[in-house]
């Protein structure tokens, strides 16, 4: 059995973390090995990077932010993603390169070409088999965000709107799937599973 690499994306408050766990469990129920992981912070090195990136009062300039994300991603790919895929396991990740394109590119205004190039280098060119963007309205996202917001969650409504717009534009350009995430958890999970079945031919019901 060949493992597949699936990435769930979306703005803060989109519910993607919950959907990563649900999708991984559905894949396991169908007899596949599935590894649920996340960025930033899934490795010991990444955890230290995450502390810097999400610290609510830290001042991190956009270029440094992009490089820190790429550094975490390089460690993540080497320690978790590639080993799992090599043994035939599926990998379901909460965020990957699309997050940098949407947040540091769309949100911060960095060159998409530069962000893309840095991340190709960091990941050794590893691309997902499927990217699913869980798109939610700002009203729903705001209601779902943590009561103790991190540095990204504390950004302005304008920043979050740029991120959402970037995800939508990139999805159209790069054939990422987009799922309406405003519904309840079970409905969104069913939509995600349907996309996995349609795009990859895998039973994730």
mmCIF file of C-alpha atoms in Angstrom:
data_model
loop_
_atom_site.group_PDB
_atom_site.id
_atom_site.type_symbol
_atom_site.label_atom_id
_atom_site.label_comp_id
_atom_site.label_asym_id
_atom_site.label_seq_id
_atom_site.Cartn_x
_atom_site.Cartn_y
_atom_site.Cartn_z
ATOM 1 C CA UNK A 1 0.000 0.000 0.000
ATOM 2 C CA UNK A 2 1.356 3.406 -0.976
ATOM 3 C CA UNK A 3 0.894 6.233 1.497
ATOM 4 C CA UNK A 4 -0.566 9.586 0.485
ATOM 5 C CA UNK A 5 0.214 13.057 1.792
ATOM 6 C CA UNK A 6 -2.894 15.127 2.555
ATOM 7 C CA UNK A 7 -2.747 18.671 3.883
ATOM 8 C CA UNK A 8 -5.647 20.512 5.502
ATOM 9 C CA UNK A 9 -5.404 24.275 5.372
ATOM 10 C CA UNK A 10 -7.393 27.304 6.425
ATOM 11 C CA UNK A 11 -7.353 30.475 8.447
ATOM 12 C CA UNK A 12 -7.185 30.502 12.242
ATOM 13 C CA UNK A 13 -10.509 29.272 13.557
ATOM 14 C CA UNK A 14 -11.345 27.214 10.474
ATOM 15 C CA UNK A 15 -11.554 23.971 12.445
ATOM 16 C CA UNK A 16 -8.862 22.221 10.421
ATOM 17 C CA UNK A 17 -7.145 20.714 13.486
ATOM 18 C CA UNK A 18 -10.355 18.887 14.397
ATOM 19 C CA UNK A 19 -10.785 17.757 10.795
ATOM 20 C CA UNK A 20 -7.215 16.423 10.608
ATOM 21 C CA UNK A 21 -7.924 14.149 13.570
ATOM 22 C CA UNK A 22 -11.268 13.070 12.098
ATOM 23 C CA UNK A 23 -9.807 12.299 8.671
ATOM 24 C CA UNK A 24 -6.877 10.345 10.101
ATOM 25 C CA UNK A 25 -9.277 8.255 12.163
ATOM 26 C CA UNK A 26 -11.463 7.563 9.131
ATOM 27 C CA UNK A 27 -8.438 6.435 7.134
ATOM 28 C CA UNK A 28 -7.439 4.083 9.969
ATOM 29 C CA UNK A 29 -10.981 2.703 10.084
ATOM 30 C CA UNK A 30 -10.646 1.751 6.428
ATOM 31 C CA UNK A 31 -7.537 -0.300 7.215
ATOM 32 C CA UNK A 32 -4.836 2.233 6.366
ATOM 33 C CA UNK A 33 -2.030 3.475 8.621
ATOM 34 C CA UNK A 34 -2.464 7.220 9.057
ATOM 35 C CA UNK A 35 -0.222 9.726 10.827
ATOM 36 C CA UNK A 36 -1.840 12.970 11.987
ATOM 37 C CA UNK A 37 0.649 15.799 12.360
ATOM 38 C CA UNK A 38 0.807 19.594 12.370
ATOM 39 C CA UNK A 39 2.865 22.721 11.767
ATOM 40 C CA UNK A 40 4.541 24.491 13.348
ATOM 41 C CA UNK A 41 5.867 22.487 16.280
ATOM 42 C CA UNK A 42 5.538 18.742 15.669
ATOM 43 C CA UNK A 43 9.221 18.052 16.361
ATOM 44 C CA UNK A 44 11.387 19.085 19.339
ATOM 45 C CA UNK A 45 13.163 21.690 17.213
ATOM 46 C CA UNK A 46 9.839 22.774 15.764
ATOM 47 C CA UNK A 47 8.362 23.218 19.243
ATOM 48 C CA UNK A 48 11.038 25.792 20.036
ATOM 49 C CA UNK A 49 10.355 27.562 16.745
ATOM 50 C CA UNK A 50 6.615 27.505 17.447
ATOM 51 C CA UNK A 51 7.150 29.272 20.759
ATOM 52 C CA UNK A 52 8.846 32.141 18.954
ATOM 53 C CA UNK A 53 6.295 32.295 16.132
ATOM 54 C CA UNK A 54 3.177 32.224 18.288
ATOM 55 C CA UNK A 55 4.360 34.200 21.307
ATOM 56 C CA UNK A 56 1.680 36.871 21.530
ATOM 57 C CA UNK A 57 4.027 39.774 22.287
ATOM 58 C CA UNK A 58 6.956 38.790 20.066
ATOM 59 C CA UNK A 59 7.992 41.130 17.266
ATOM 60 C CA UNK A 60 8.952 38.952 14.307
ATOM 61 C CA UNK A 61 9.512 40.686 10.974
ATOM 62 C CA UNK A 62 7.824 39.042 7.957
ATOM 63 C CA UNK A 63 11.009 37.677 6.381
ATOM 64 C CA UNK A 64 12.137 36.148 9.684
ATOM 65 C CA UNK A 65 8.644 34.707 10.121
ATOM 66 C CA UNK A 66 8.810 33.046 6.694
ATOM 67 C CA UNK A 67 12.261 31.627 7.383
ATOM 68 C CA UNK A 68 11.240 30.289 10.793
ATOM 69 C CA UNK A 69 8.218 28.582 9.232
ATOM 70 C CA UNK A 70 10.466 27.031 6.595
ATOM 71 C CA UNK A 71 12.961 25.871 9.238
ATOM 72 C CA UNK A 72 10.191 24.150 11.203
ATOM 73 C CA UNK A 73 8.936 22.590 7.966
ATOM 74 C CA UNK A 74 12.364 21.244 7.014
ATOM 75 C CA UNK A 75 12.615 19.447 10.358
ATOM 76 C CA UNK A 76 9.018 18.226 10.103
ATOM 77 C CA UNK A 77 9.551 16.698 6.658
ATOM 78 C CA UNK A 78 12.758 14.903 7.621
ATOM 79 C CA UNK A 79 11.621 13.608 11.019
ATOM 80 C CA UNK A 80 7.941 12.837 10.449
ATOM 81 C CA UNK A 81 6.511 13.210 6.960
ATOM 82 C CA UNK A 82 9.032 11.415 4.723
ATOM 83 C CA UNK A 83 9.619 8.471 7.118
ATOM 84 C CA UNK A 84 5.864 7.846 7.378
ATOM 85 C CA UNK A 85 5.344 8.022 3.617
ATOM 86 C CA UNK A 86 8.371 5.774 3.040
ATOM 87 C CA UNK A 87 6.822 2.977 5.102
ATOM 88 C CA UNK A 88 3.509 3.305 3.276
ATOM 89 C CA UNK A 89 1.573 5.316 5.847
ATOM 90 C CA UNK A 90 -0.749 8.168 4.959
ATOM 91 C CA UNK A 91 0.161 11.560 6.398
ATOM 92 C CA UNK A 92 -2.552 14.068 7.256
ATOM 93 C CA UNK A 93 -1.013 17.414 8.183
ATOM 94 C CA UNK A 94 -2.547 20.458 9.802
ATOM 95 C CA UNK A 95 -0.739 23.094 7.654
ATOM 96 C CA UNK A 96 2.166 22.868 5.227
ATOM 97 C CA UNK A 97 3.632 25.109 2.493
ATOM 98 C CA UNK A 98 0.214 26.578 1.532
ATOM 99 C CA UNK A 99 0.092 28.245 4.953
ATOM 100 C CA UNK A 100 3.270 30.174 4.218
ATOM 101 C CA UNK A 101 1.946 31.220 0.829
ATOM 102 C CA UNK A 102 -1.309 32.468 2.394
ATOM 103 C CA UNK A 103 0.063 33.991 5.603
ATOM 104 C CA UNK A 104 3.519 35.281 4.742
ATOM 105 C CA UNK A 105 2.657 35.845 1.078
ATOM 106 C CA UNK A 106 -0.964 37.000 1.135
ATOM 107 C CA UNK A 107 -1.095 38.253 4.722
ATOM 108 C CA UNK A 108 2.343 39.831 5.081
ATOM 109 C CA UNK A 109 2.829 40.818 1.463
ATOM 110 C CA UNK A 110 6.023 38.876 0.787
ATOM 111 C CA UNK A 111 6.777 37.681 -2.729
ATOM 112 C CA UNK A 112 4.954 34.426 -3.418
ATOM 113 C CA UNK A 113 7.799 33.365 -5.703
ATOM 114 C CA UNK A 114 10.313 33.885 -2.887
ATOM 115 C CA UNK A 115 8.182 32.078 -0.295
ATOM 116 C CA UNK A 116 7.666 29.227 -2.769
ATOM 117 C CA UNK A 117 11.382 28.959 -3.510
ATOM 118 C CA UNK A 118 12.426 28.949 0.156
ATOM 119 C CA UNK A 119 9.924 26.198 0.927
ATOM 120 C CA UNK A 120 10.905 24.045 -2.058
ATOM 121 C CA UNK A 121 14.436 24.154 -0.684
ATOM 122 C CA UNK A 122 13.294 23.477 2.897
ATOM 123 C CA UNK A 123 11.145 20.471 1.948
ATOM 124 C CA UNK A 124 13.349 19.024 -0.771
ATOM 125 C CA UNK A 125 10.480 19.623 -3.182
ATOM 126 C CA UNK A 126 8.003 17.367 -1.349
ATOM 127 C CA UNK A 127 4.476 18.274 -2.472
ATOM 128 C CA UNK A 128 1.175 16.972 -1.075
ATOM 129 C CA UNK A 129 -1.031 14.602 -3.044
ATOM 130 C CA UNK A 130 -4.003 16.704 -1.974
ATOM 131 C CA UNK A 131 -4.534 20.108 -0.349
ATOM 132 C CA UNK A 132 -7.947 20.852 1.155
ATOM 133 C CA UNK A 133 -8.705 24.412 2.237
ATOM 134 C CA UNK A 134 -11.432 24.696 4.868
ATOM 135 C CA UNK A 135 -12.951 28.068 4.125
ATOM 136 C CA UNK A 136 -14.931 29.818 6.862
ATOM 137 C CA UNK A 137 -16.480 33.252 7.180
ATOM 138 C CA UNK A 138 -14.750 35.765 9.424
ATOM 139 C CA UNK A 139 -17.750 35.654 11.769
ATOM 140 C CA UNK A 140 -17.385 31.904 12.310
ATOM 141 C CA UNK A 141 -13.581 32.039 12.504
ATOM 142 C CA UNK A 142 -13.699 34.784 15.112
ATOM 143 C CA UNK A 143 -16.130 32.797 17.261
ATOM 144 C CA UNK A 144 -13.902 29.714 17.126
ATOM 145 C CA UNK A 145 -10.596 31.387 17.956
ATOM 146 C CA UNK A 146 -8.967 30.766 21.304
ATOM 147 C CA UNK A 147 -9.900 32.928 24.282
ATOM 148 C CA UNK A 148 -6.152 33.507 24.771
ATOM 149 C CA UNK A 149 -5.162 34.372 21.179
ATOM 150 C CA UNK A 150 -1.653 33.793 19.859
ATOM 151 C CA UNK A 151 0.307 36.295 17.776
ATOM 152 C CA UNK A 152 -1.456 35.374 14.528
ATOM 153 C CA UNK A 153 -4.936 35.230 16.040
ATOM 154 C CA UNK A 154 -4.447 38.742 17.404
ATOM 155 C CA UNK A 155 -3.881 40.177 13.937
ATOM 156 C CA UNK A 156 -6.364 42.658 12.450
ATOM 157 C CA UNK A 157 -9.516 41.736 10.565
ATOM 158 C CA UNK A 158 -7.818 43.127 7.463
ATOM 159 C CA UNK A 159 -4.924 40.690 7.867
ATOM 160 C CA UNK A 160 -7.272 37.721 8.244
ATOM 161 C CA UNK A 161 -9.246 38.882 5.203
ATOM 162 C CA UNK A 162 -6.033 38.971 3.131
ATOM 163 C CA UNK A 163 -5.163 35.452 4.282
ATOM 164 C CA UNK A 164 -8.608 34.140 3.373
ATOM 165 C CA UNK A 165 -8.479 35.844 -0.025
ATOM 166 C CA UNK A 166 -5.017 34.386 -0.642
ATOM 167 C CA UNK A 167 -6.220 30.874 0.124
ATOM 168 C CA UNK A 168 -9.124 31.242 -2.293
ATOM 169 C CA UNK A 169 -6.989 32.675 -5.085
ATOM 170 C CA UNK A 170 -4.237 30.093 -4.643
ATOM 171 C CA UNK A 171 -6.765 27.262 -4.528
ATOM 172 C CA UNK A 172 -8.156 28.326 -7.884
ATOM 173 C CA UNK A 173 -4.680 28.607 -9.399
ATOM 174 C CA UNK A 174 -3.239 25.399 -7.941
ATOM 175 C CA UNK A 175 -6.218 23.034 -8.010
ATOM 176 C CA UNK A 176 -6.553 22.849 -4.241
ATOM 177 C CA UNK A 177 -9.955 21.660 -3.038
ATOM 178 C CA UNK A 178 -12.059 24.142 -1.080
ATOM 179 C CA UNK A 179 -14.606 22.965 1.498
ATOM 180 C CA UNK A 180 -17.189 25.193 3.165
ATOM 181 C CA UNK A 181 -16.307 25.009 6.861
ATOM 182 C CA UNK A 182 -19.116 27.099 8.344
ATOM 183 C CA UNK A 183 -21.254 24.012 9.017
ATOM 184 C CA UNK A 184 -21.117 21.679 12.038
ATOM 185 C CA UNK A 185 -18.142 19.359 12.584
ATOM 186 C CA UNK A 186 -19.831 16.218 11.212
ATOM 187 C CA UNK A 187 -20.990 17.928 8.035
ATOM 188 C CA UNK A 188 -17.546 19.364 7.352
ATOM 189 C CA UNK A 189 -15.947 15.962 8.044
ATOM 190 C CA UNK A 190 -18.258 14.364 5.485
ATOM 191 C CA UNK A 191 -17.318 17.019 2.936
ATOM 192 C CA UNK A 192 -13.603 16.450 3.549
ATOM 193 C CA UNK A 193 -14.022 12.684 3.206
ATOM 194 C CA UNK A 194 -15.932 13.133 -0.043
ATOM 195 C CA UNK A 195 -13.079 15.200 -1.487
ATOM 196 C CA UNK A 196 -10.513 12.578 -0.461
ATOM 197 C CA UNK A 197 -12.582 9.847 -2.093
ATOM 198 C CA UNK A 198 -13.142 11.877 -5.259
ATOM 199 C CA UNK A 199 -9.600 13.172 -5.715
ATOM 200 C CA UNK A 200 -7.561 10.186 -4.473
ATOM 201 C CA UNK A 201 -9.920 7.248 -4.829
ATOM 202 C CA UNK A 202 -9.570 6.390 -1.138
ATOM 203 C CA UNK A 203 -12.496 5.318 1.023
ATOM 204 C CA UNK A 204 -12.473 7.766 3.927
ATOM 205 C CA UNK A 205 -16.143 7.456 4.835
#
